[in-house]
Amino acid sequence: MNISAEIWNSPVSYLAARRPEQPVHFFHPETLRARAALFARSFPGLASYAVKANPDPAVIDNLLAAGISAFDVASPNEIRLIRSRAPDAALHYNNPARSKQENAFAYGAGVRSFSVDSLAALEKLRALGSPAQIEVSVRFKLPVAGAVYDFGTKFGAEPDKAAAILAQAAQAGFRPSITFHPGTQCEDPDAWAQYIAEAGRIARTAGVTLHRLNVGGGFPAQQAGQAPDLRRFFNIIARSTAQAFPENTPALVCEPGRAMVAEAFAHAVCVRDINDEGALFLNDGIYGGLSEFPVLPIARRHAVLAPDGTPRRGPERKVTVFGPTCDSLDVLPGEHLLPETVQEGDYILIHSMGAYVNGVTTAFNGYGNLERITVLSL
Ligand SMILES: Cc1ncc(COP(=O)(O)O)c(C=O)c1O
C-alpha cells in the first residue's frame, strides 16, 4: 500500500481532483481514535485489538495514541509489526493452530498468552518456559446464532472437551483462562450472554478458578442500518459475567477487529467498463478489497459519484457487478441496485470498509494496488 503524506478534506474532494484509477482506502483517524477510546474506557476490562482486521501501521499508531496497549496477534509477522511500534505492548496469540517454531518465536518476543482448543496445542506449550508465567486461554464453541458468519467450524472445542483441556492446563501450572469468538459482525448481544453462561459451566466442570475470560471479537460495525450501541453489549457482558461467576469473577478481555476499525475507512472503487447487458466491471473485486462481499451478505452504505464528485441520483436498476480479474468467480453475489445513470469512470464510495480490506488484497491479474489517503471527514 502506498502511504500518503497528503491530507484531503474528504473522499469526494480527492476523487474529483485526482480521478484515481486504482481503488482508494480513505482513512479518518479521528473516527478510529474515538472508537479506540470507547473500547479503552467503556469495555469492562482490557481491550486488545485484533491486528488481522487492519495491520496498517498508521492504524496501529493511532490506536496506541488513543490508549490501546494490547493486541491480538495471529502470526510471527503480526508480532514483528506490533513489536516494531510498541515494544512493551501485551500480546495475545489467539490463533489456536500454531507450529512449535511459531510458539517459540512468540515466546522469545515476549508473548505470554496463547489460546488452545486441543490437548495437542496445550502439550506444545509445555516446552516454552515456566507455566506460571503463561496464560492458556481455552477456546470453546457453541451453536449460537447472531453473527453474519460463524467461526465455530474452524476453531473451538466443544464445552466438555474445553473443560478437560482447562483442567489439564491448570494442573500443569498455566494461568487458566477461557476464550470464545461468537462470529464476526454479531449484532445480537445475547450471543455473548449465552457464551459467558457456558464459560461459567466449563470452569465449574473443570473445578478451575479462571485467570481471565476473553469474550472475543465479533462486535458489529455500523453498516446500512443504525449504529450499534456497543455500550449495551458491554453492559450485558459485565452483567452476564457477574452472574456466571458469582465468586471469583474473572477479569475480562475483548479483542475487537471489525468494530474497532471498520467505520474509520471508506473504500472507493471505479467503474472500468459496462458491457452490453449493463453489467459493471470494477477496478476491485473478491481478490481485493471486496473479498468479504461473498461471505458477509449485508447491506452497505454507499454512494455512486460521477468523476467530478457529483452524486448520481434518480431511478435505480438491478446490476451485476464484476471484479477486474479474468476469473469468473470474481463477481459480487446477487444483483445490486445502482442509479440507472451510472457510467464508466464513475466511483462507488463504500462506507465502513476499514476491516479485512488491506490485509487481504491480492495482486492477482496485476490488480490490488490499493492507495491509502487520509481525510478530515468521511
Ligand atoms: C481470535 C480472534 N480474535 C478476534 C478476531 C476479530 O474478530 P472481529 O473482526 O469479528 O471483531 C478474530 C477474527 O478472525 C479472531 O480470529
XYZ file of C-alpha atoms and ligand atoms in Angstrom, residues 50 52-53 72 94 139 151 181 183-185 216-219 255-259 356, ligand 1:
37
model
C -7.189 -7.918 16.581
C -5.615 -9.044 11.333
C -8.581 -6.712 10.791
C -4.371 -9.989 19.472
C -5.049 -16.292 19.876
C -11.265 -21.636 23.179
C -16.272 -19.048 13.273
C -15.481 -15.803 19.417
C -18.574 -14.951 14.925
C -17.946 -11.699 13.134
C -20.420 -8.770 12.850
C -13.555 -12.328 21.653
C -14.085 -10.046 18.778
C -17.288 -10.183 16.785
C -18.655 -6.775 17.840
C -10.315 -8.469 21.072
C -12.313 -6.425 18.556
C -11.140 -6.176 14.972
C -14.012 -5.069 12.760
C -15.812 -2.860 15.299
C -10.420 -7.056 6.214
C -9.090 -14.954 17.707
C -9.745 -13.785 17.061
N -9.982 -12.685 17.786
C -10.563 -11.585 17.252
C -10.929 -11.543 15.926
C -11.566 -10.300 15.388
O -12.883 -10.530 15.047
P -13.826 -9.345 14.567
O -13.141 -8.655 13.457
O -15.099 -10.009 14.185
O -14.006 -8.427 15.755
C -10.734 -12.681 15.134
C -11.137 -12.671 13.721
O -10.878 -13.553 12.932
C -10.120 -13.830 15.701
O -9.889 -14.930 14.979
